[in-house]
Structure formats: structure tokens, C-alpha cells
Amino acid sequence: MDKDSNTKSTENKMPRGPLSGIKVIDWTLWQFGPVAAMMLGDLGADVIKVEPLTGEQGRAMFTLSGIDRSLPGGRNSYFEANQRNKRSIALDLKQPEGIDVVRKLVSDSDVFLQNYRKGVAERLGLGYEDLKLINNKIIYGSGSGYGPEGPDAYKPALDTVGQARSGLMYATGPEGDDPYPIQGVVSDQIGGIMLSWGILAALYALQATGVGQRVDASHLGSSIWLQGLGVSMSMLTAHKPASETNLTAKPSRDNAYNPISNYYQCKDGRWLMLANLEADRYWPTFASALGIEGLAKDKKFIDTLSRAKNNQELIKLLDQVFASKTYEEWDRILSSAGDFIYAPVQQLMELWDDPQVQANKYIVETDHPTLGKVKLANHPIQYSETPASIRRVAPEIGEHTEEILLETGYSWDDIGKLQDKGVIL
């Protein structure tokens, strides 16, 4: 049995995801679009990644933020993380025959995804108006920097400018600090999540109405929605004096309004995050658990307003208390003393060993033909009857070109001619 037969045999044993039977054409690059397509692939869709003969740009991301992200076999972790559950077809879209292949793929597909700047797809005859003439039920997903309308609709964008334009860079760090981008390429990630969510809604509408449609998501809109509570609350209270100069006020740790919804460093250097928003409910038992019962009746700390007024003094006291024991000791104390809301502040490499992460399979181990066993962030939603799954790792450039062309109706003769013209690898 050859490698492809092995792959198909393994796939046949996998559970059918909620999108099993849905065919997606993924003409996307970097992270925004690829994440959207990958999430649909996790749900069981057959995702065909269309990329140039030289490979999609993400294949060249061997260094990211100055960190070596290269892997054996000419691979890199950026591409591997964004491209699972896809088959790859490599095409030269500068040639009309390459465009013809994409259009034929669209004719019997359910979803088409692209995240090029506005006008690129249209110039190639791959815009929504073009493709709905071929397939009027197509769901056309489009990812952009700033949305399909407005003066900046044609401008290019990547993650950090999405964070900047949306106000997200001012959402981190203490008040008065310089703006700083959140790590993990989160504007791209939330853009991809929102685009896949929009595709799912459009697929549902298609079932109900029989009508396809275009779905647009952007860095700007998605990153605003990522901080939607803060944005909406700020807009609603913008007339209040405290909001006049800063709609996203960020108190520092040592000036937190509610000291028992704050984070503290333990004896072993680990940080503990408290999130006890109903402060008056928790304060007496919390003070008792920490061995500072006397503070619970102290007039300076007796209720929320008093603690807020004297917050810096209380935080200094709590700093001393938490510094007296390790995180594990505090974990035992807090878990046995009440229903306090708290958690350790973990680093990314700690997640795999977290028993809660393991129990829910939020990170999974899978076999990779080049890298061996690898760990990947799993699809974050659980389905009781149609589970999501990782069926394929990221493909090689054009790994499935011939297979896909044969499925689309091309003969071996046709494939030979396309190779001779340099349309495919």
C-alpha cells in the first residue's frame, strides 16, 4: 500500500465532522485566511489549498519575531500550525489555464476563501461576481485589513497594523505605558476565527434559502470585536469625566480597583491570578484563608469602596502574604477554603502538562511523516456526535495536484499538457 493509500485508509477511520461533504477552495496566504480554512478542515470539510508554484508565502517564515521557527525537512512551525487538514494544488495563476483550473474547482465547491487585498481577485476573474456566475450557491469568504468599504478598503494589512488600528495595542500593559502588540499574531487569529464563523452562518443560510453569498471579515472589525465589551462600555460611558481622555483605562497591578481581582507573585516566583469580582461576597472567607482575618473587619478594607480607596495599601499587604508560600501551597489553601476564582499564570510551554488541557484535548499529539510525533493546538470546540479531528498535517507544495485535477475531470493527457506549459509542478 502506498503513502497516499495509507493516508486515505487512516482518513476513512476518522469520525465524520459536522462539515463532512463540504468542499472548500482555500486561496489564502499568511495566517488570517489559512486559519479560517483550517478550522473548516478541522470540522471535516475537504479543503483544497491553492498556492503558487513557489509555495504560499508562509512556507518561507523560518524566523518570526527574531525566533528560529525552522523545522527538519525544509518545514517551519508557522506554516505547520496554520495549514493542517488541507490538500495542496500548486498553480501558476498568471497563466489562463491556471485560472481555468480554479474556476473548474469552484463549479462543484461549496466555499471559496481568499484574503488578498481588494481588487486582486477581481483582476484575475476570481471575484465574487465572477464566481457566482459559475456556481450561484458558492459561499465566498473574503478576509481584508479594514473591511470591504471605506477609504482604506484597498490598503494591505497584516496582524500588527490590525492591532494598531483597532486600539488593541493600547489594551495591554499599565496606564501610561507605550503601546505594545500582543504576541501570538492575535489579530490574524481572531480574523480567521470570525471569517470561519461567518462561513458557517452562510452555509446554514444556504440550506434554508438555497442562496449563496459573500462573507467579509477584517482585521479591524475582528480585533474590535475581540475587545467588544471594552469598546462598547467605553463608548457608552464616553461622556463621563474619567473617559474623556482615555476610553480604555488600564489600572496597573499595584493600583487595581479590586485587590482580590488582581495577580500576585508567590514564593516560588509563580504568579497567581485572582478573579473574585463579587468582592464583598468573597472578602471575609478570603481573608480567613490567607490568615489575615483581622483585615476583614478593618474599616479601611471592610467593603468594596473602602478597599478601592485603600487599594495600594491592601495590595502591598497581599504581596507580602502571597510571597510567603509557593503556588502549590496557595492552591491547596484556596481550593479547600472556598469557591474562590483563581488560576496560575502559565507560560505556553506549561500548557501540555496541564491536566485540564490534557483531559479536554485542547492540545493533541499527532503523527507527522517528516517530524514524527508533534503537538498542536486542537480545534477548541467539542461535538458529541460529529467531532472535529486532525486528519492531515500541512501539505507539501502541490502534494495533491494530480489527485485533485483527476477528481475535477482532467485526464492524464491534460495533466501532462499543463506540466509542459508550466501551469503546474
CSV table of C-alpha atoms in Angstrom, one decimal:
chain,number,residue,atom,x,y,z
A,1,MET,CA,0.0,0.0,0.0
A,2,ASP,CA,1.5,3.4,-1.0
A,3,LYS,CA,1.7,6.5,1.2
A,4,ASP,CA,-1.5,8.1,-0.3
A,5,SER,CA,-3.4,4.9,0.2
A,6,ASN,CA,-2.3,4.8,3.8
A,7,THR,CA,-3.5,8.4,4.3
A,8,LYS,CA,-6.9,7.6,2.8
A,9,SER,CA,-7.2,4.5,4.9
A,10,THR,CA,-6.5,6.5,8.0
A,11,GLU,CA,-8.9,9.2,7.0
A,12,ASN,CA,-11.7,6.7,6.4
A,13,LYS,CA,-11.4,5.6,10.0
A,14,MET,CA,-11.7,9.1,11.3
A,15,PRO,CA,-15.2,10.3,12.6
A,16,ARG,CA,-17.2,12.4,10.3
A,17,GLY,CA,-17.1,16.0,11.3
A,18,PRO,CA,-20.0,18.4,11.1
A,19,LEU,CA,-18.8,19.7,7.7
A,20,SER,CA,-18.1,16.3,6.1
A,21,GLY,CA,-19.1,16.6,2.5
A,22,ILE,CA,-18.3,20.3,2.2
A,23,LYS,CA,-15.7,21.3,-0.3
A,24,VAL,CA,-13.6,24.4,0.3
A,25,ILE,CA,-11.2,26.2,-2.1
A,26,ASP,CA,-8.6,27.9,0.0
A,27,TRP,CA,-6.8,30.6,-2.0
A,28,THR,CA,-5.3,32.4,1.0
A,29,LEU,CA,-2.0,33.4,2.5
A,30,TRP,CA,-0.2,34.1,5.7
A,31,GLN,CA,-2.5,33.4,8.7
A,32,PHE,CA,-5.8,35.2,8.5
A,33,GLY,CA,-7.3,33.2,5.6
A,34,PRO,CA,-5.4,29.9,6.3
A,35,VAL,CA,-6.8,29.8,9.9
A,36,ALA,CA,-10.3,30.2,8.6
A,37,ALA,CA,-9.9,27.4,6.1
A,38,MET,CA,-8.1,25.2,8.6
A,39,MET,CA,-10.9,25.5,11.1
A,40,LEU,CA,-13.4,24.3,8.4
A,41,GLY,CA,-11.0,21.4,7.7
A,42,ASP,CA,-11.0,20.5,11.4
A,43,LEU,CA,-14.7,20.2,11.1
A,44,GLY,CA,-14.4,17.7,8.3
A,45,ALA,CA,-14.5,19.8,5.1
A,46,ASP,CA,-12.4,18.8,2.2
A,47,VAL,CA,-10.1,21.9,2.0
A,48,ILE,CA,-8.1,22.3,-1.3
A,49,LYS,CA,-5.2,24.8,-0.8
A,50,VAL,CA,-4.4,26.7,-4.0
A,51,GLU,CA,-0.9,28.1,-3.9
A,52,PRO,CA,1.7,29.3,-6.4
A,53,LEU,CA,4.4,27.0,-7.8
A,54,THR,CA,6.9,28.5,-5.4
A,55,GLY,CA,4.6,27.9,-2.4
A,56,GLU,CA,2.5,30.1,-0.3
A,57,GLN,CA,4.4,32.9,1.5
A,58,GLY,CA,4.0,31.3,4.9
A,59,ARG,CA,6.3,28.5,3.8
A,60,ALA,CA,9.2,30.9,3.9
A,61,MET,CA,8.6,32.0,7.6
A,62,PHE,CA,11.7,30.3,9.1
A,63,THR,CA,12.1,33.2,11.5
A,64,LEU,CA,9.3,35.0,13.3
A,65,SER,CA,9.9,38.0,15.7
A,66,GLY,CA,13.6,37.1,15.7
A,67,ILE,CA,12.9,33.5,16.8
A,68,ASP,CA,14.1,30.5,14.8
A,69,ARG,CA,10.9,28.7,13.7
A,70,SER,CA,12.6,26.3,11.2
A,71,LEU,CA,11.9,22.5,11.3
A,72,PRO,CA,13.6,19.5,9.7
A,73,GLY,CA,12.8,18.8,6.0
A,74,GLY,CA,12.6,22.4,5.0
A,75,ARG,CA,9.4,23.0,7.0
A,76,ASN,CA,8.6,25.7,9.6
A,77,SER,CA,6.3,25.9,12.6
A,78,TYR,CA,4.4,28.9,11.2
A,79,PHE,CA,3.2,27.0,8.2
A,80,GLU,CA,2.6,23.8,10.0
A,81,ALA,CA,0.4,25.5,12.6
A,82,ASN,CA,-1.8,27.1,10.0
A,83,GLN,CA,-2.2,24.6,7.3
A,84,ARG,CA,-3.4,21.2,8.6
A,85,ASN,CA,-6.3,19.3,7.2
A,86,LYS,CA,-5.7,20.5,3.6
A,87,ARG,CA,-4.7,19.2,0.3
A,88,SER,CA,-2.4,21.3,-1.8
A,89,ILE,CA,-2.6,22.1,-5.5
A,90,ALA,CA,0.2,24.3,-7.0
A,91,LEU,CA,-0.9,26.5,-9.9
A,92,ASP,CA,0.6,29.4,-11.9
A,93,LEU,CA,-2.3,31.8,-11.9
A,94,LYS,CA,-0.5,34.2,-14.2
A,95,GLN,CA,-1.5,31.8,-17.0
A,96,PRO,CA,-5.1,31.5,-18.1
A,97,GLU,CA,-5.0,27.7,-17.8
A,98,GLY,CA,-4.3,28.1,-14.1
A,99,ILE,CA,-7.3,30.4,-13.6
A,100,ASP,CA,-9.4,27.9,-15.6
A,101,VAL,CA,-8.4,25.1,-13.1
A,102,VAL,CA,-9.6,27.3,-10.1
A,103,ARG,CA,-12.8,28.1,-11.9
A,104,LYS,CA,-13.5,24.4,-12.5
A,105,LEU,CA,-12.8,23.6,-8.9
A,106,VAL,CA,-15.3,26.3,-7.9
A,107,SER,CA,-18.0,24.8,-10.1
A,108,ASP,CA,-18.6,21.9,-7.7
A,109,SER,CA,-17.4,23.5,-4.5
A,110,ASP,CA,-19.3,25.0,-1.5
A,111,VAL,CA,-16.9,27.6,-0.3
A,112,PHE,CA,-14.2,29.8,-1.8
A,113,LEU,CA,-11.8,31.7,0.5
A,114,GLN,CA,-9.4,34.5,-0.3
A,115,ASN,CA,-7.6,37.2,1.7
A,116,TYR,CA,-5.8,39.2,-0.9
A,117,ARG,CA,-6.1,43.0,-0.9
A,118,LYS,CA,-9.3,44.3,-2.6
A,119,GLY,CA,-9.1,44.2,-6.4
A,120,VAL,CA,-6.6,41.3,-6.8
A,121,ALA,CA,-9.2,38.6,-7.1
A,122,GLU,CA,-11.3,40.7,-9.4
A,123,ARG,CA,-8.4,41.4,-11.8
A,124,LEU,CA,-7.9,37.6,-12.1
A,125,GLY,CA,-11.5,36.8,-12.7
A,126,LEU,CA,-11.8,35.2,-9.3
A,127,GLY,CA,-14.0,37.9,-7.6
A,128,TYR,CA,-17.4,37.0,-6.1
A,129,GLU,CA,-19.3,38.4,-9.1
A,130,ASP,CA,-17.2,36.2,-11.4
A,131,LEU,CA,-17.5,33.0,-9.4
A,132,LYS,CA,-21.2,33.2,-8.7
A,133,LEU,CA,-21.8,33.1,-12.4
A,134,ILE,CA,-20.1,29.6,-12.3
A,135,ASN,CA,-21.7,28.5,-9.1
A,136,ASN,CA,-24.6,30.6,-7.8
A,137,LYS,CA,-24.6,28.8,-4.5
A,138,ILE,CA,-21.0,29.5,-3.7
A,139,ILE,CA,-20.1,30.9,-0.3
A,140,TYR,CA,-17.4,33.4,-1.0
A,141,GLY,CA,-15.3,34.3,2.1
A,142,SER,CA,-13.1,37.3,1.9
A,143,GLY,CA,-10.6,38.5,4.6
A,144,SER,CA,-9.3,42.0,4.4
A,145,GLY,CA,-7.4,44.6,6.6
A,146,TYR,CA,-10.0,47.2,7.0
A,147,GLY,CA,-13.3,45.9,5.5
A,148,PRO,CA,-14.8,46.0,2.0
A,149,GLU,CA,-15.9,49.6,2.1
A,150,GLY,CA,-14.4,53.0,3.0
A,151,PRO,CA,-11.3,55.0,2.1
A,152,ASP,CA,-8.8,52.3,3.2
A,153,ALA,CA,-10.6,49.3,1.7
A,154,TYR,CA,-7.8,48.8,-0.9
A,155,LYS,CA,-4.9,49.1,1.6
A,156,PRO,CA,-2.9,46.0,2.6
A,157,ALA,CA,-2.7,44.9,6.2
A,158,LEU,CA,-1.0,42.3,8.4
A,159,ASP,CA,-1.5,41.4,12.1
A,160,THR,CA,0.2,44.3,13.9
A,161,VAL,CA,-1.4,47.0,11.9
A,162,GLY,CA,-4.8,45.3,12.6
A,163,GLN,CA,-3.9,45.5,16.3
A,164,ALA,CA,-2.8,49.1,16.0
A,165,ARG,CA,-5.8,50.4,14.0
A,166,SER,CA,-8.3,48.6,16.3
A,167,GLY,CA,-6.9,50.0,19.6
A,168,LEU,CA,-5.7,46.6,20.7
A,169,MET,CA,-2.1,47.7,21.2
A,170,TYR,CA,-3.3,50.1,23.9
A,171,ALA,CA,-5.2,47.3,25.7
A,172,THR,CA,-2.1,45.8,27.2
A,173,GLY,CA,0.2,47.0,30.0
A,174,PRO,CA,-0.3,49.6,32.7
A,175,GLU,CA,-1.9,53.0,32.1
A,176,GLY,CA,0.7,55.4,30.5
A,177,ASP,CA,2.8,52.7,29.0
A,178,ASP,CA,3.8,52.7,25.4
A,179,PRO,CA,1.5,50.7,23.1
A,180,TYR,CA,2.6,47.1,22.6
A,181,PRO,CA,1.4,44.4,20.3
A,182,ILE,CA,0.0,41.2,21.8
A,183,GLN,CA,2.2,38.2,20.9
A,184,GLY,CA,0.8,35.2,19.1
A,185,VAL,CA,-0.4,37.1,16.0
A,186,VAL,CA,-3.8,37.5,17.6
A,187,SER,CA,-5.4,40.0,15.1
A,188,ASP,CA,-4.8,37.4,12.3
A,189,GLN,CA,-6.0,34.6,14.5
A,190,ILE,CA,-9.3,36.3,15.5
A,191,GLY,CA,-9.8,37.4,11.9
A,192,GLY,CA,-9.6,33.8,10.8
A,193,ILE,CA,-11.9,32.6,13.6
A,194,MET,CA,-14.5,35.3,12.7
A,195,LEU,CA,-14.3,34.5,8.9
A,196,SER,CA,-14.9,30.8,9.6
A,197,TRP,CA,-17.8,31.7,11.9
A,198,GLY,CA,-19.3,33.8,9.1
A,199,ILE,CA,-18.8,31.0,6.6
A,200,LEU,CA,-20.7,28.6,8.9
A,201,ALA,CA,-23.6,31.1,9.2
A,202,ALA,CA,-23.7,31.5,5.4
A,203,LEU,CA,-23.7,27.7,4.9
A,204,TYR,CA,-26.7,27.4,7.3
A,205,ALA,CA,-28.5,30.2,5.3
A,206,LEU,CA,-27.7,28.4,2.1
A,207,GLN,CA,-29.5,25.3,3.5
A,208,ALA,CA,-32.5,27.4,4.4
A,209,THR,CA,-32.7,29.6,1.3
A,210,GLY,CA,-30.7,28.0,-1.5
A,211,VAL,CA,-28.9,31.2,-2.0
A,212,GLY,CA,-25.1,31.7,-1.8
A,213,GLN,CA,-23.5,34.9,-0.6
A,214,ARG,CA,-20.3,36.8,0.0
A,215,VAL,CA,-18.9,36.9,3.6
A,216,ASP,CA,-16.5,39.6,4.6
A,217,ALA,CA,-14.3,39.8,7.8
A,218,SER,CA,-11.4,42.1,8.5
A,219,HIS,CA,-8.5,42.6,10.9
A,220,LEU,CA,-10.1,45.9,12.0
A,221,GLY,CA,-13.6,44.6,12.7
A,222,SER,CA,-12.5,41.3,14.2
A,223,SER,CA,-10.0,43.0,16.5
A,224,ILE,CA,-12.6,45.5,17.7
A,225,TRP,CA,-14.9,42.6,18.4
A,226,LEU,CA,-12.2,40.7,20.3
A,227,GLN,CA,-12.3,43.6,22.8
A,228,GLY,CA,-16.0,44.2,22.2
A,229,LEU,CA,-17.0,44.6,25.9
A,230,GLY,CA,-14.4,47.2,26.5
A,231,VAL,CA,-15.2,49.1,23.3
A,232,SER,CA,-18.9,49.1,23.9
A,233,MET,CA,-18.6,50.1,27.6
A,234,SER,CA,-16.2,52.8,26.7
A,235,MET,CA,-18.5,54.2,24.0
A,236,LEU,CA,-21.5,54.1,26.3
A,237,THR,CA,-19.7,56.0,29.1
A,238,ALA,CA,-17.6,58.3,26.9
A,239,HIS,CA,-19.4,61.3,28.3
A,240,LYS,CA,-18.2,60.6,31.9
A,241,PRO,CA,-15.2,62.7,33.1
A,242,ALA,CA,-12.9,59.6,33.6
A,243,SER,CA,-13.5,58.6,30.0
A,244,GLU,CA,-12.7,62.0,28.3
A,245,THR,CA,-9.0,61.4,27.8
A,246,ASN,CA,-8.9,57.6,27.7
A,247,LEU,CA,-11.7,55.2,26.7
A,248,THR,CA,-9.6,52.2,27.6
A,249,ALA,CA,-8.3,53.0,31.1
A,250,LYS,CA,-5.9,50.3,32.3
A,251,PRO,CA,-5.1,50.4,36.1
A,252,SER,CA,-1.7,48.9,36.9
A,253,ARG,CA,-1.4,45.9,39.1
A,254,ASP,CA,-0.4,47.9,42.2
A,255,ASN,CA,-3.4,50.2,41.7
A,256,ALA,CA,-6.1,47.7,40.9
A,257,TYR,CA,-9.6,48.9,42.0
A,258,ASN,CA,-10.5,45.5,43.4
A,259,PRO,CA,-7.4,43.9,45.1
A,260,ILE,CA,-8.9,40.4,45.1
A,261,SER,CA,-9.3,40.6,41.4
A,262,ASN,CA,-5.6,41.0,40.7
A,263,TYR,CA,-2.4,38.9,40.4
A,264,TYR,CA,0.3,38.2,42.9
A,265,GLN,CA,3.7,36.5,42.9
A,266,CYS,CA,4.2,33.5,45.1
A,267,LYS,CA,7.3,32.4,47.0
A,268,ASP,CA,8.5,30.2,44.1
A,269,GLY,CA,8.2,33.0,41.6
A,270,ARG,CA,5.0,31.8,40.1
A,271,TRP,CA,2.1,34.2,39.7
A,272,LEU,CA,-1.4,33.6,40.8
A,273,MET,CA,-4.4,35.4,39.2
A,274,LEU,CA,-7.4,36.1,41.3
A,275,ALA,CA,-10.8,37.0,39.6
A,276,ASN,CA,-13.2,37.5,42.5
A,277,LEU,CA,-15.4,40.2,41.0
A,278,GLU,CA,-18.1,39.8,43.7
A,279,ALA,CA,-15.6,41.2,46.2
A,280,ASP,CA,-17.8,41.7,49.2
A,281,ARG,CA,-19.1,38.1,48.9
A,282,TYR,CA,-15.6,36.6,48.9
A,283,TRP,CA,-13.7,39.0,51.1
A,284,PRO,CA,-14.4,37.6,54.6
A,285,THR,CA,-13.6,33.9,53.7
A,286,PHE,CA,-10.7,35.0,51.5
A,287,ALA,CA,-9.1,37.0,54.4
A,288,SER,CA,-9.6,34.0,56.7
A,289,ALA,CA,-8.0,31.6,54.2
A,290,LEU,CA,-5.0,33.9,54.0
A,291,GLY,CA,-4.7,34.1,57.7
A,292,ILE,CA,-5.5,37.9,57.8
A,293,GLU,CA,-8.9,37.7,59.4
A,294,GLY,CA,-8.3,41.0,61.2
A,295,LEU,CA,-8.3,42.9,57.9
A,296,ALA,CA,-11.8,41.7,57.1
A,297,LYS,CA,-13.2,43.9,59.9
A,298,ASP,CA,-10.8,46.7,59.4
A,299,LYS,CA,-12.8,49.8,58.4
A,300,LYS,CA,-10.2,50.6,55.7
A,301,PHE,CA,-11.0,47.3,54.0
A,302,ILE,CA,-14.5,46.3,55.1
A,303,ASP,CA,-16.3,46.7,51.8
A,304,THR,CA,-15.6,47.2,48.1
A,305,LEU,CA,-15.5,51.0,48.2
A,306,SER,CA,-13.2,51.0,51.3
A,307,ARG,CA,-10.8,48.6,49.7
A,308,ALA,CA,-10.8,50.6,46.5
A,309,LYS,CA,-10.0,53.7,48.4
A,310,ASN,CA,-7.1,52.0,50.2
A,311,ASN,CA,-6.2,49.6,47.4
A,312,GLN,CA,-2.5,50.3,47.2
A,313,GLU,CA,-2.0,49.6,50.9
A,314,LEU,CA,-4.0,46.4,50.7
A,315,ILE,CA,-2.1,45.2,47.6
A,316,LYS,CA,1.2,45.7,49.4
A,317,LEU,CA,-0.1,43.6,52.3
A,318,LEU,CA,-1.3,40.9,49.9
A,319,ASP,CA,2.0,40.9,48.1
A,320,GLN,CA,3.7,40.1,51.4
A,321,VAL,CA,1.2,37.3,52.2
A,322,PHE,CA,1.4,35.6,48.8
A,323,ALA,CA,5.2,35.8,48.8
A,324,SER,CA,5.3,33.7,52.0
A,325,LYS,CA,4.1,30.4,50.3
A,326,THR,CA,4.6,28.6,46.9
A,327,TYR,CA,1.8,28.5,44.3
A,328,GLU,CA,1.1,24.8,45.1
A,329,GLU,CA,0.7,25.7,48.8
A,330,TRP,CA,-1.7,28.5,48.0
A,331,ASP,CA,-3.6,26.3,45.6
A,332,ARG,CA,-4.3,23.8,48.3
A,333,ILE,CA,-5.3,26.5,50.8
A,334,LEU,CA,-7.6,28.4,48.4
A,335,SER,CA,-9.2,25.2,46.9
A,336,SER,CA,-10.1,23.8,50.3
A,337,ALA,CA,-11.2,27.1,51.9
A,338,GLY,CA,-14.0,28.2,49.4
A,339,ASP,CA,-15.1,28.6,45.8
A,340,PHE,CA,-12.5,31.3,45.0
A,341,ILE,CA,-11.9,32.1,41.4
A,342,TYR,CA,-8.2,31.9,40.6
A,343,ALA,CA,-5.7,30.3,38.3
A,344,PRO,CA,-1.9,30.0,37.8
A,345,VAL,CA,-0.4,32.4,35.3
A,346,GLN,CA,1.1,29.9,32.9
A,347,GLN,CA,3.6,30.1,30.1
A,348,LEU,CA,2.9,28.4,26.8
A,349,MET,CA,5.2,25.5,27.3
A,350,GLU,CA,3.4,24.6,30.6
A,351,LEU,CA,0.1,24.0,28.8
A,352,TRP,CA,0.9,20.5,27.6
A,353,ASP,CA,1.3,19.3,31.2
A,354,ASP,CA,-1.8,21.0,32.5
A,355,PRO,CA,-4.2,18.1,33.4
A,356,GLN,CA,-7.2,20.2,32.4
A,357,VAL,CA,-5.7,20.8,28.9
A,358,GLN,CA,-5.0,17.1,28.6
A,359,ALA,CA,-8.4,16.0,29.8
A,360,ASN,CA,-10.2,18.1,27.2
A,361,LYS,CA,-7.6,17.5,24.5
A,362,TYR,CA,-7.0,21.2,23.9
A,363,ILE,CA,-3.5,20.3,22.7
A,364,VAL,CA,-3.1,17.0,21.0
A,365,GLU,CA,-0.2,14.8,19.7
A,366,THR,CA,-0.4,13.6,16.1
A,367,ASP,CA,2.0,11.7,13.8
A,368,HIS,CA,3.9,13.7,11.2
A,369,PRO,CA,5.5,12.0,8.3
A,370,THR,CA,8.6,14.2,8.5
A,371,LEU,CA,8.7,15.4,12.1
A,372,GLY,CA,7.5,12.3,13.9
A,373,LYS,CA,5.1,12.9,16.8
A,374,VAL,CA,4.2,16.6,17.1
A,375,LYS,CA,1.9,18.5,19.5
A,376,LEU,CA,-0.6,21.0,18.0
A,377,ALA,CA,-3.3,23.3,19.4
A,378,ASN,CA,-6.5,21.4,18.8
A,379,HIS,CA,-9.8,22.6,17.5
A,380,PRO,CA,-11.3,24.3,20.6
A,381,ILE,CA,-14.9,23.1,20.4
A,382,GLN,CA,-16.2,19.7,21.3
A,383,TYR,CA,-19.1,18.0,19.4
A,384,SER,CA,-20.7,14.9,21.0
A,385,GLU,CA,-21.8,13.3,17.7
A,386,THR,CA,-19.6,14.8,14.9
A,387,PRO,CA,-16.2,15.5,16.5
A,388,ALA,CA,-13.6,17.7,14.9
A,389,SER,CA,-10.3,16.0,14.1
A,390,ILE,CA,-6.8,16.4,12.7
A,391,ARG,CA,-6.7,14.1,9.7
A,392,ARG,CA,-3.7,15.6,7.8
A,393,VAL,CA,-0.7,17.7,8.6
A,394,ALA,CA,0.3,20.7,6.5
A,395,PRO,CA,0.9,19.5,2.9
A,396,GLU,CA,4.0,19.8,0.7
A,397,ILE,CA,3.8,22.3,-2.2
A,398,GLY,CA,1.5,20.8,-4.8
A,399,GLU,CA,1.4,17.4,-3.0
A,400,HIS,CA,-2.1,16.6,-4.2
A,401,THR,CA,-2.1,18.5,-7.6
A,402,GLU,CA,-2.6,15.4,-9.8
A,403,GLU,CA,-5.1,13.8,-7.4
A,404,ILE,CA,-7.2,17.0,-7.3
A,405,LEU,CA,-7.1,17.5,-11.1
A,406,LEU,CA,-8.2,13.9,-11.8
A,407,GLU,CA,-11.1,14.4,-9.4
A,408,THR,CA,-12.0,17.6,-11.2
A,409,GLY,CA,-12.3,15.8,-14.6
A,410,TYR,CA,-8.8,16.4,-16.1
A,411,SER,CA,-7.2,13.4,-17.9
A,412,TRP,CA,-3.6,12.3,-17.5
A,413,ASP,CA,-3.2,13.8,-21.0
A,414,ASP,CA,-4.5,17.1,-19.8
A,415,ILE,CA,-2.2,17.0,-16.8
A,416,GLY,CA,0.8,16.3,-19.0
A,417,LYS,CA,0.0,19.4,-21.1
A,418,LEU,CA,-0.4,21.6,-18.0
A,419,GLN,CA,3.0,20.4,-16.8
A,420,ASP,CA,4.6,21.1,-20.2
A,421,LYS,CA,3.2,24.7,-20.1
A,422,GLY,CA,4.5,25.2,-16.6
A,423,VAL,CA,1.0,25.7,-15.2
A,424,ILE,CA,1.5,23.0,-12.5
A,425,LEU,CA,4.6,21.4,-11.0
